[in-house]
Amino acid sequence: MGAFLEQPIAAASARAPNWLQAQQSSALAAWQQATWPSRHTEAWKYTSLKPLRDDYLFADEEAAAGSGVEYERFRELAKPVAGTCSLVFIDGVFCADLSSNELPDAIALCRFGEASEEQSTRIQQYLNSALSQDEHLFAALNTATLRDGVFIDIPNDYRGDAVIEVISIAGAQTKPVVSNQRLLVLAGAGSQATVVERFLSAGDPSASFATGVSELLLSENACLKHFRIHEESGSAIHIGGVHTRLARDARLESFHLALGSELKRLDLVVHHDAPGAHAGITGIYLPRGREHIDYHTTIEHAVPHCTTDEVFRGIIGDNATAVFNGRIHIHQDAQKTLAELSNRNLLPSNHAQINTKPELEIYADDVRCAHGATVAQLDQAALHYLQARGVARREAEMMLSFGFINELIDNVELDTFREQLRTLVTERYFQPAKQTQ
């Protein structure tokens, strides 16, 4: 891979715990043996990696802590939205002063660097068990450069209402840095919990490259509500993903919201490993200016009697581009599967582009599956109706655009978080876009 991330890869083993070095070595081997993706690589056909640079470094820990006005800016960004507990990272460096821990004793929560012997053993056992590093190149890179991470161990039958937030803030450095966030969640049998991931920008992180990889492992009859919110600025670069395995009767409810950026690629992968599992995945993406965002989702139905309900909607404005590739794979033994995939896109601008490709690959004969995609522009009749009643054209366009995604936001069960999402989207569409060069 040439000089790309040469310094962070060389320094990773010195910064990470000793017990993590074997995982790093394995990931580094996968990274070095891989071929750099190009437009001829099917999974990267519509997404260019040209914005990446060769000289990324690890963030300086003192600079990441911030000071004065800058520190207060971090404190404002790091306020938990709905959580009773939050862990805050600035350019990949943990910030204890901005974090809070009010979790019940039942849930074990730790950073990789502070894991006990028992916790480190469990992390080694489960880390990378939900993903294939040969198939997901940048997940291997995340492990190879890993110096810290978050481990959430939810015990069997836990049914509390605690909300755990992991907040990653980019943009504290003036030099080009790489920040990698890693999350490993083990949801015990019969447990129920809520985890929120938020990725934000402090200022202009144009020299930063973030990788955020999450693994969610749900045991029998576990229920996990998962939120992943990308609020980075338009100049941010982020390549990451969420990889999930579902045991018997496990239930995942996952909500994704991504504002656009210069380069944003997110892979969502769900494995149904035992009968009765359900995955409900909802997503919204909102690029504008000259931003680019790419969602690739893969749902693997390997066993019978599992269900998937996947809905993604995007509004692509100005000269922005978006990619949605949703694949549902029904294996031969996955009889009685019920799976639906819907992707709808709105293009308010004549210059915006969307490349959407919903896929069903079915090898079982007793299933009910459906998939579809739509691409449309604003309804001119509705636009005329609002303007005829005194609504300015710009405001009318925003009202119709917001209505296109508001239904998905309304389904968010956390009240305070739902209002935060609505405010975020409203501010996004009522402020002028900053064109990315």
Short mmCIF file of C-alpha atoms in Angstrom, two decimals:
data_model
loop_
_atom_site.label_atom_id
_atom_site.label_comp_id
_atom_site.label_asym_id
_atom_site.label_seq_id
_atom_site.Cartn_x
_atom_site.Cartn_y
_atom_site.Cartn_z
CA MET A 1 0.00 0.00 0.00
CA GLY A 2 3.01 2.26 -0.38
CA ALA A 3 3.48 5.09 2.10
CA PHE A 4 -0.17 5.37 3.06
CA LEU A 5 -0.44 5.52 6.91
CA GLU A 6 3.15 4.33 7.20
CA GLN A 7 3.84 6.19 10.44
CA PRO A 8 0.58 5.26 12.26
CA ILE A 9 0.98 1.59 11.30
CA ALA A 10 4.57 1.55 12.57
CA ALA A 11 3.60 3.29 15.82
CA ALA A 12 0.39 1.34 16.53
CA SER A 13 1.97 -1.65 18.27
CA ALA A 14 3.91 0.65 20.59
CA ARG A 15 0.79 2.51 21.67
CA ALA A 16 -1.69 -0.38 21.98
CA PRO A 17 -1.90 -2.93 24.82
CA ASN A 18 0.37 -5.96 24.42
CA TRP A 19 -2.56 -8.36 24.20
CA LEU A 20 -3.84 -6.50 21.11
CA GLN A 21 -0.66 -6.85 19.07
CA ALA A 22 -1.54 -10.27 17.63
CA GLN A 23 -4.79 -8.81 16.24
CA GLN A 24 -2.84 -5.90 14.82
CA SER A 25 -0.33 -8.17 13.09
CA SER A 26 -3.08 -10.25 11.49
CA ALA A 27 -4.88 -7.12 10.28
CA LEU A 28 -1.65 -5.63 8.96
CA ALA A 29 -1.00 -8.77 6.93
CA ALA A 30 -4.50 -8.55 5.42
CA TRP A 31 -3.94 -4.87 4.63
CA GLN A 32 -0.56 -5.40 2.99
CA GLN A 33 -1.82 -8.29 0.84
CA ALA A 34 -4.87 -6.38 -0.39
CA THR A 35 -5.15 -4.43 -3.61
CA TRP A 36 -5.89 -0.72 -3.42
CA PRO A 37 -9.49 -0.13 -4.56
CA SER A 38 -10.03 1.70 -7.84
CA ARG A 39 -12.96 2.59 -10.08
CA HIS A 40 -12.49 -0.88 -11.59
CA THR A 41 -13.24 -2.44 -8.19
CA GLU A 42 -16.98 -3.16 -8.18
CA ALA A 43 -17.52 -2.14 -4.56
CA TRP A 44 -15.75 1.19 -5.18
CA LYS A 45 -16.97 1.86 -8.71
CA TYR A 46 -18.64 5.18 -7.88
CA THR A 47 -16.40 6.30 -5.00
CA SER A 48 -12.92 7.69 -5.52
CA LEU A 49 -10.21 7.51 -2.85
CA LYS A 50 -8.23 10.40 -4.36
CA PRO A 51 -8.97 12.75 -1.40
CA LEU A 52 -6.83 10.52 0.87
CA ARG A 53 -3.23 11.60 1.43
CA ASP A 54 -0.01 9.73 2.23
CA ASP A 55 1.26 11.69 5.22
CA TYR A 56 -1.31 11.06 7.99
CA LEU A 57 0.07 10.87 11.54
CA PHE A 58 -1.36 9.91 14.90
CA ALA A 59 -2.88 12.86 16.74
CA ASP A 60 -0.77 14.55 19.38
CA GLU A 61 -2.39 13.73 22.72
CA GLU A 62 -1.74 17.15 24.29
CA ALA A 63 -3.09 19.02 21.26
CA ALA A 64 -6.15 16.79 21.20
CA ALA A 65 -6.99 17.83 24.76
CA GLY A 66 -7.44 21.45 23.64
CA SER A 67 -7.41 24.56 25.81
CA GLY A 68 -9.27 27.78 26.42
CA VAL A 69 -12.02 28.64 23.94
CA GLU A 70 -11.22 25.55 21.89
CA TYR A 71 -11.74 23.31 24.92
CA GLU A 72 -15.10 24.94 25.64
CA ARG A 73 -16.06 24.24 22.04
CA PHE A 74 -15.25 20.57 22.62
CA ARG A 75 -17.29 20.60 25.82
CA GLU A 76 -20.31 21.97 23.96
CA LEU A 77 -20.00 19.36 21.23
CA ALA A 78 -19.52 16.53 23.71
CA LYS A 79 -22.77 17.09 25.60
CA PRO A 80 -24.66 13.77 25.67
CA VAL A 81 -27.89 13.95 23.71
CA ALA A 82 -29.78 11.16 25.37
CA GLY A 83 -27.17 9.28 27.32
CA THR A 84 -26.61 8.54 30.97
CA CYS A 85 -23.01 7.74 30.11
CA SER A 86 -20.63 9.12 27.49
CA LEU A 87 -17.08 8.44 26.37
CA VAL A 88 -15.47 11.25 24.36
CA PHE A 89 -12.55 10.96 21.94
CA ILE A 90 -10.86 13.94 20.28
CA ASP A 91 -8.95 13.00 17.12
CA GLY A 92 -8.87 9.44 18.43
CA VAL A 93 -7.52 10.38 21.87
CA PHE A 94 -9.69 9.67 24.92
CA CYS A 95 -10.69 12.77 26.89
CA ALA A 96 -11.60 11.88 30.46
CA ASP A 97 -12.56 15.45 31.41
CA LEU A 98 -15.36 15.52 28.85
CA SER A 99 -16.58 11.98 29.52
CA SER A 100 -19.06 10.84 32.12
CA ASN A 101 -19.83 7.47 33.59
CA GLU A 102 -23.14 7.02 35.38
CA LEU A 103 -23.86 3.47 34.27
CA PRO A 104 -25.35 0.86 36.58
CA ASP A 105 -22.79 -1.56 37.96
CA ALA A 106 -24.30 -4.38 35.91
CA ILE A 107 -22.84 -3.12 32.61
CA ALA A 108 -19.10 -3.46 32.13
CA LEU A 109 -17.73 -0.52 30.16
CA CYS A 110 -14.06 0.09 29.51
CA ARG A 111 -11.50 1.33 27.02
CA PHE A 112 -9.19 -1.22 25.48
CA GLY A 113 -6.20 0.47 27.11
CA GLU A 114 -7.69 0.10 30.60
CA ALA A 115 -9.25 -3.37 30.27
CA SER A 116 -8.80 -5.80 33.12
CA GLU A 117 -7.34 -9.24 32.45
CA GLU A 118 -10.82 -10.73 32.22
CA GLN A 119 -12.05 -7.96 29.91
CA SER A 120 -8.98 -8.14 27.67
CA THR A 121 -9.54 -11.89 27.30
CA ARG A 122 -13.12 -11.29 26.18
CA ILE A 123 -12.07 -8.54 23.78
CA GLN A 124 -9.48 -10.85 22.21
CA GLN A 125 -12.10 -13.57 21.90
CA TYR A 126 -14.68 -11.43 20.10
CA LEU A 127 -12.79 -8.65 18.31
CA ASN A 128 -13.07 -9.05 14.52
CA SER A 129 -15.50 -11.98 14.90
CA ALA A 130 -18.29 -10.03 13.17
CA LEU A 131 -16.29 -8.95 10.12
CA SER A 132 -14.05 -10.29 7.41
CA GLN A 133 -10.84 -8.27 7.15
CA ASP A 134 -10.16 -9.78 3.74
CA GLU A 135 -13.43 -8.37 2.40
CA HIS A 136 -13.37 -5.05 4.26
CA LEU A 137 -10.01 -3.48 3.61
CA PHE A 138 -10.45 -0.40 5.78
CA ALA A 139 -11.70 -2.46 8.71
CA ALA A 140 -8.36 -4.27 8.56
CA LEU A 141 -6.64 -0.88 8.45
CA ASN A 142 -8.61 0.20 11.52
CA THR A 143 -7.34 -2.82 13.46
CA ALA A 144 -3.78 -2.42 12.20
CA THR A 145 -3.63 1.18 13.47
CA LEU A 146 -5.70 0.63 16.61
CA ARG A 147 -4.42 2.19 19.81
CA ASP A 148 -7.66 2.30 21.80
CA GLY A 149 -11.30 1.30 21.63
CA VAL A 150 -14.50 0.96 23.63
CA PHE A 151 -15.79 -2.33 25.02
CA ILE A 152 -19.40 -2.54 26.23
CA ASP A 153 -20.32 -5.83 27.92
CA ILE A 154 -24.05 -6.04 28.66
CA PRO A 155 -24.87 -8.94 31.02
CA ASN A 156 -27.58 -11.52 30.52
CA ASP A 157 -31.13 -10.34 31.26
CA TYR A 158 -30.15 -6.68 31.76
CA ARG A 159 -33.25 -4.57 31.03
CA GLY A 160 -32.32 -1.11 32.26
CA ASP A 161 -32.95 2.17 30.48
CA ALA A 162 -29.33 3.34 30.39
CA VAL A 163 -28.12 4.96 27.17
CA ILE A 164 -24.41 4.78 26.34
CA GLU A 165 -22.93 7.38 23.99
CA VAL A 166 -19.56 7.17 22.27
CA ILE A 167 -18.64 10.60 20.87
CA SER A 168 -15.77 11.12 18.43
CA ILE A 169 -14.70 14.68 17.57
CA ALA A 170 -12.35 15.45 14.67
CA GLY A 171 -10.51 18.62 13.77
CA ALA A 172 -8.43 19.59 16.82
CA GLN A 173 -5.13 19.22 14.95
CA THR A 174 -3.55 21.47 12.35
CA LYS A 175 -1.50 18.62 10.87
CA PRO A 176 -2.91 15.70 8.87
CA VAL A 177 -3.96 13.04 11.39
CA VAL A 178 -5.73 9.70 11.38
CA SER A 179 -8.21 8.92 14.13
CA ASN A 180 -9.68 5.47 14.43
CA GLN A 181 -12.61 4.69 16.69
CA ARG A 182 -13.38 1.05 17.54
CA LEU A 183 -16.49 -0.16 19.34
CA LEU A 184 -17.21 -3.71 20.49
CA VAL A 185 -20.61 -4.45 22.01
CA LEU A 186 -21.56 -7.81 23.53
CA ALA A 187 -25.28 -7.97 24.32
CA GLY A 188 -25.95 -10.89 26.66
CA ALA A 189 -28.88 -13.28 26.38
CA GLY A 190 -32.20 -11.61 27.12
CA SER A 191 -30.65 -8.17 27.54
CA GLN A 192 -31.91 -4.83 26.29
CA ALA A 193 -29.81 -1.67 25.90
CA THR A 194 -29.27 1.45 23.80
CA VAL A 195 -25.96 2.56 22.29
CA VAL A 196 -25.42 5.86 20.45
CA GLU A 197 -22.39 6.66 18.28
CA ARG A 198 -21.81 10.25 17.20
CA PHE A 199 -19.07 11.57 14.91
CA LEU A 200 -18.62 15.35 14.91
CA SER A 201 -16.25 18.06 13.71
CA ALA A 202 -14.67 20.88 15.68
CA GLY A 203 -13.91 23.50 13.09
CA ASP A 204 -12.52 22.34 9.75
CA PRO A 205 -11.00 18.82 9.85
CA SER A 206 -9.79 19.03 6.26
CA ALA A 207 -6.47 17.43 7.21
CA SER A 208 -8.02 14.51 9.10
CA PHE A 209 -8.98 10.99 8.12
CA ALA A 210 -11.31 9.03 10.43
CA THR A 211 -12.11 5.34 10.49
CA GLY A 212 -14.91 4.18 12.75
CA VAL A 213 -15.58 0.44 12.97
CA SER A 214 -18.24 -1.05 15.22
CA GLU A 215 -19.01 -4.69 16.02
CA LEU A 216 -22.36 -5.58 17.57
CA LEU A 217 -22.74 -9.16 18.84
CA LEU A 218 -26.22 -10.02 20.07
CA SER A 219 -26.84 -13.23 22.01
CA GLU A 220 -30.11 -15.16 22.23
CA ASN A 221 -33.20 -12.96 22.68
CA ALA A 222 -31.10 -9.81 23.10
CA CYS A 223 -32.46 -6.47 21.90
CA LEU A 224 -30.10 -3.65 20.99
CA LYS A 225 -31.13 -0.19 19.86
CA HIS A 226 -28.22 1.32 17.99
CA PHE A 227 -27.82 4.84 16.60
CA ARG A 228 -24.92 6.00 14.45
CA ILE A 229 -24.93 9.71 13.62
CA HIS A 230 -22.38 11.39 11.36
CA GLU A 231 -22.39 15.16 11.90
CA GLU A 232 -18.95 15.90 10.46
CA SER A 233 -18.31 18.99 8.38
CA GLY A 234 -18.30 18.97 4.59
CA SER A 235 -14.51 18.66 4.36
CA ALA A 236 -14.24 15.57 6.58
CA ILE A 237 -13.08 12.16 5.35
CA HIS A 238 -14.52 9.07 7.01
CA ILE A 239 -14.39 5.41 5.97
CA GLY A 240 -15.96 2.99 8.41
CA GLY A 241 -18.74 0.55 9.07
CA VAL A 242 -20.96 -1.43 11.42
CA HIS A 243 -20.77 -5.24 11.50
CA THR A 244 -23.40 -7.26 13.37
CA ARG A 245 -24.11 -10.89 14.27
CA LEU A 246 -27.53 -11.96 15.52
CA ALA A 247 -28.16 -15.12 17.55
CA ARG A 248 -31.52 -16.87 17.98
CA ASP A 249 -34.43 -14.45 18.44
CA ALA A 250 -32.05 -11.48 18.73
CA ARG A 251 -33.39 -8.10 17.62
CA LEU A 252 -31.41 -5.19 16.24
CA GLU A 253 -32.99 -1.78 15.70
CA SER A 254 -30.39 0.42 14.04
CA PHE A 255 -30.78 4.04 12.92
CA HIS A 256 -28.23 5.86 10.75
CA LEU A 257 -27.98 9.53 9.82
CA ALA A 258 -25.11 10.90 7.76
CA LEU A 259 -24.45 14.43 6.65
CA GLY A 260 -22.27 14.52 3.58
CA SER A 261 -18.55 15.22 3.41
CA GLU A 262 -15.73 15.24 0.88
CA LEU A 263 -15.51 11.45 1.19
CA LYS A 264 -17.72 9.28 3.36
CA ARG A 265 -18.01 5.52 2.89
CA LEU A 266 -19.97 3.38 5.35
CA ASP A 267 -20.41 -0.40 5.20
CA LEU A 268 -23.26 -1.99 7.15
CA VAL A 269 -23.20 -5.79 7.42
CA VAL A 270 -25.65 -8.00 9.31
CA HIS A 271 -25.36 -11.78 9.74
CA HIS A 272 -28.45 -13.73 10.77
CA ASP A 273 -26.80 -16.68 12.50
CA ALA A 274 -29.81 -18.40 14.11
CA PRO A 275 -33.60 -18.63 13.55
CA GLY A 276 -35.90 -15.91 14.81
CA ALA A 277 -33.44 -13.04 14.44
CA HIS A 278 -34.67 -9.65 13.22
CA ALA A 279 -32.81 -6.65 11.81
CA GLY A 280 -34.56 -3.30 11.44
CA ILE A 281 -32.26 -0.80 9.73
CA THR A 282 -33.23 2.78 8.95
CA GLY A 283 -30.97 5.32 7.32
CA ILE A 284 -30.91 8.91 6.06
CA TYR A 285 -28.12 10.56 4.06
CA LEU A 286 -27.94 14.26 3.21
CA PRO A 287 -25.02 15.33 1.00
CA ARG A 288 -24.97 18.77 -0.60
CA GLY A 289 -22.46 21.20 -2.10
CA ARG A 290 -19.87 18.93 -3.74
CA GLU A 291 -20.00 16.31 -1.02
CA HIS A 292 -20.00 12.56 -1.56
CA ILE A 293 -21.48 9.79 0.55
CA ASP A 294 -21.54 6.04 -0.07
CA TYR A 295 -23.60 3.48 1.85
CA HIS A 296 -23.01 -0.22 1.17
CA THR A 297 -25.27 -2.58 3.11
CA THR A 298 -25.16 -6.38 3.14
CA ILE A 299 -27.66 -8.61 4.94
CA GLU A 300 -26.72 -12.29 5.15
CA HIS A 301 -29.67 -14.63 5.78
CA ALA A 302 -27.93 -17.96 6.43
CA VAL A 303 -30.66 -19.68 8.46
CA PRO A 304 -34.48 -19.98 8.27
CA HIS A 305 -37.20 -17.92 9.99
CA CYS A 306 -35.39 -14.57 10.10
CA THR A 307 -36.64 -11.12 9.10
CA THR A 308 -35.11 -7.90 7.78
CA ASP A 309 -36.73 -4.52 7.28
CA GLU A 310 -34.33 -2.03 5.67
CA VAL A 311 -35.32 1.51 4.68
CA PHE A 312 -32.92 4.21 3.44
CA ARG A 313 -33.79 7.67 2.14
CA GLY A 314 -31.49 10.32 0.76
CA ILE A 315 -31.72 13.96 -0.24
CA ILE A 316 -28.88 14.87 -2.59
CA GLY A 317 -28.60 18.61 -3.13
CA ASP A 318 -26.57 21.04 -5.23
CA ASN A 319 -23.70 19.20 -7.03
CA ALA A 320 -23.45 16.41 -4.49
CA THR A 321 -23.22 12.70 -5.29
CA ALA A 322 -24.43 9.66 -3.37
CA VAL A 323 -24.15 5.90 -3.66
CA PHE A 324 -26.47 3.32 -2.15
CA ASN A 325 -25.77 -0.37 -2.70
CA GLY A 326 -28.09 -2.58 -0.67
CA ARG A 327 -27.70 -6.35 -0.93
CA ILE A 328 -29.82 -9.03 0.75
CA HIS A 329 -28.37 -12.53 0.39
CA ILE A 330 -30.74 -15.42 1.06
CA HIS A 331 -28.75 -18.64 1.48
CA GLN A 332 -30.08 -22.05 0.43
CA ASP A 333 -31.03 -23.06 3.98
CA ALA A 334 -32.74 -19.76 4.79
CA GLN A 335 -36.32 -20.89 4.20
CA LYS A 336 -39.24 -18.87 5.57
CA THR A 337 -37.23 -15.65 5.30
CA LEU A 338 -39.07 -12.33 5.23
CA ALA A 339 -36.89 -9.50 3.93
CA GLU A 340 -37.69 -6.07 2.48
CA LEU A 341 -35.39 -3.34 1.20
CA SER A 342 -36.46 0.16 0.17
CA ASN A 343 -34.28 3.01 -1.04
CA ARG A 344 -35.89 6.33 -2.00
CA ASN A 345 -33.99 9.39 -3.16
CA LEU A 346 -34.90 13.02 -3.68
CA LEU A 347 -32.86 15.28 -5.98
CA PRO A 348 -33.82 18.94 -5.45
CA SER A 349 -31.06 19.99 -7.87
CA ASN A 350 -30.63 19.16 -11.54
CA HIS A 351 -26.90 18.69 -10.90
CA ALA A 352 -27.13 16.15 -8.07
CA GLN A 353 -26.44 12.46 -8.71
CA ILE A 354 -27.41 9.18 -7.05
CA ASN A 355 -26.17 5.72 -7.99
CA THR A 356 -28.54 3.24 -6.34
CA LYS A 357 -28.43 -0.52 -6.67
CA PRO A 358 -30.76 -2.65 -4.51
CA GLU A 359 -29.95 -6.36 -4.83
CA LEU A 360 -31.70 -9.61 -3.90
CA GLU A 361 -29.68 -12.80 -4.21
CA ILE A 362 -31.98 -15.71 -3.40
CA TYR A 363 -31.11 -19.42 -3.24
CA ALA A 364 -34.11 -20.58 -1.16
CA ASP A 365 -37.56 -21.20 -2.62
CA ASP A 366 -39.85 -20.55 0.36
CA VAL A 367 -39.26 -16.87 1.10
CA ARG A 368 -41.02 -13.52 0.87
CA CYS A 369 -38.69 -10.77 -0.29
CA ALA A 370 -39.06 -7.39 -1.93
CA HIS A 371 -36.74 -4.61 -2.92
CA GLY A 372 -37.00 -1.34 -4.77
CA ALA A 373 -35.46 2.06 -5.39
CA THR A 374 -36.85 5.38 -6.57
CA VAL A 375 -35.24 8.62 -7.70
CA ALA A 376 -37.41 11.73 -7.94
CA GLN A 377 -37.34 15.50 -7.90
CA LEU A 378 -39.53 17.85 -5.90
CA ASP A 379 -43.22 17.71 -6.71
CA GLN A 380 -43.83 20.85 -8.76
CA ALA A 381 -47.56 20.83 -8.00
CA ALA A 382 -46.90 20.77 -4.25
CA LEU A 383 -44.27 23.46 -4.69
CA HIS A 384 -46.70 25.66 -6.58
CA TYR A 385 -49.39 25.06 -3.94
CA LEU A 386 -47.13 26.33 -1.15
CA GLN A 387 -45.90 29.33 -3.15
CA ALA A 388 -49.48 30.28 -4.01
CA ARG A 389 -50.15 30.54 -0.28
CA GLY A 390 -47.31 32.94 0.40
CA VAL A 391 -44.47 30.53 1.16
CA ALA A 392 -41.16 31.60 -0.41
CA ARG A 393 -39.78 29.14 -2.94
CA ARG A 394 -36.64 28.34 -0.93
CA GLU A 395 -38.67 27.69 2.21
CA ALA A 396 -41.19 25.61 0.27
CA GLU A 397 -38.39 23.45 -1.12
CA MET A 398 -37.04 22.93 2.37
CA MET A 399 -40.46 22.01 3.74
CA LEU A 400 -40.99 19.38 1.05
CA SER A 401 -37.48 18.02 1.47
CA PHE A 402 -37.84 17.76 5.23
CA GLY A 403 -41.19 16.02 4.85
CA PHE A 404 -39.49 13.38 2.70
CA ILE A 405 -37.38 12.15 5.66
CA ASN A 406 -39.41 13.32 8.66
CA GLU A 407 -41.37 10.05 8.77
CA LEU A 408 -38.19 8.13 9.55
CA ILE A 409 -37.14 10.59 12.25
CA ASP A 410 -40.60 10.39 13.84
CA ASN A 411 -40.08 6.66 14.38
CA VAL A 412 -37.09 7.27 16.69
CA GLU A 413 -38.26 6.24 20.16
CA LEU A 414 -35.87 8.34 22.29
CA ASP A 415 -37.71 11.65 22.72
CA THR A 416 -34.73 13.93 23.39
CA PHE A 417 -32.68 12.28 20.69
CA ARG A 418 -35.51 12.53 18.15
CA GLU A 419 -35.72 16.28 18.72
CA GLN A 420 -31.95 16.60 18.39
CA LEU A 421 -32.07 14.81 15.04
CA ARG A 422 -34.90 17.02 13.83
CA THR A 423 -32.96 20.15 14.85
CA LEU A 424 -29.80 18.87 13.17
CA VAL A 425 -31.60 18.19 9.89
CA THR A 426 -33.48 21.50 10.01
CA GLU A 427 -30.28 23.49 10.55
CA ARG A 428 -28.63 21.50 7.81
CA TYR A 429 -31.24 22.52 5.25
CA PHE A 430 -31.81 26.13 6.27
CA GLN A 431 -28.15 27.12 6.20
CA PRO A 432 -26.25 27.81 2.98
CA ALA A 433 -23.98 25.01 1.81
CA LYS A 434 -20.22 25.45 1.98
CA GLN A 435 -18.84 24.21 -1.29
CA THR A 436 -16.10 21.62 -0.93
CA GLN A 437 -13.23 22.30 -3.29
#
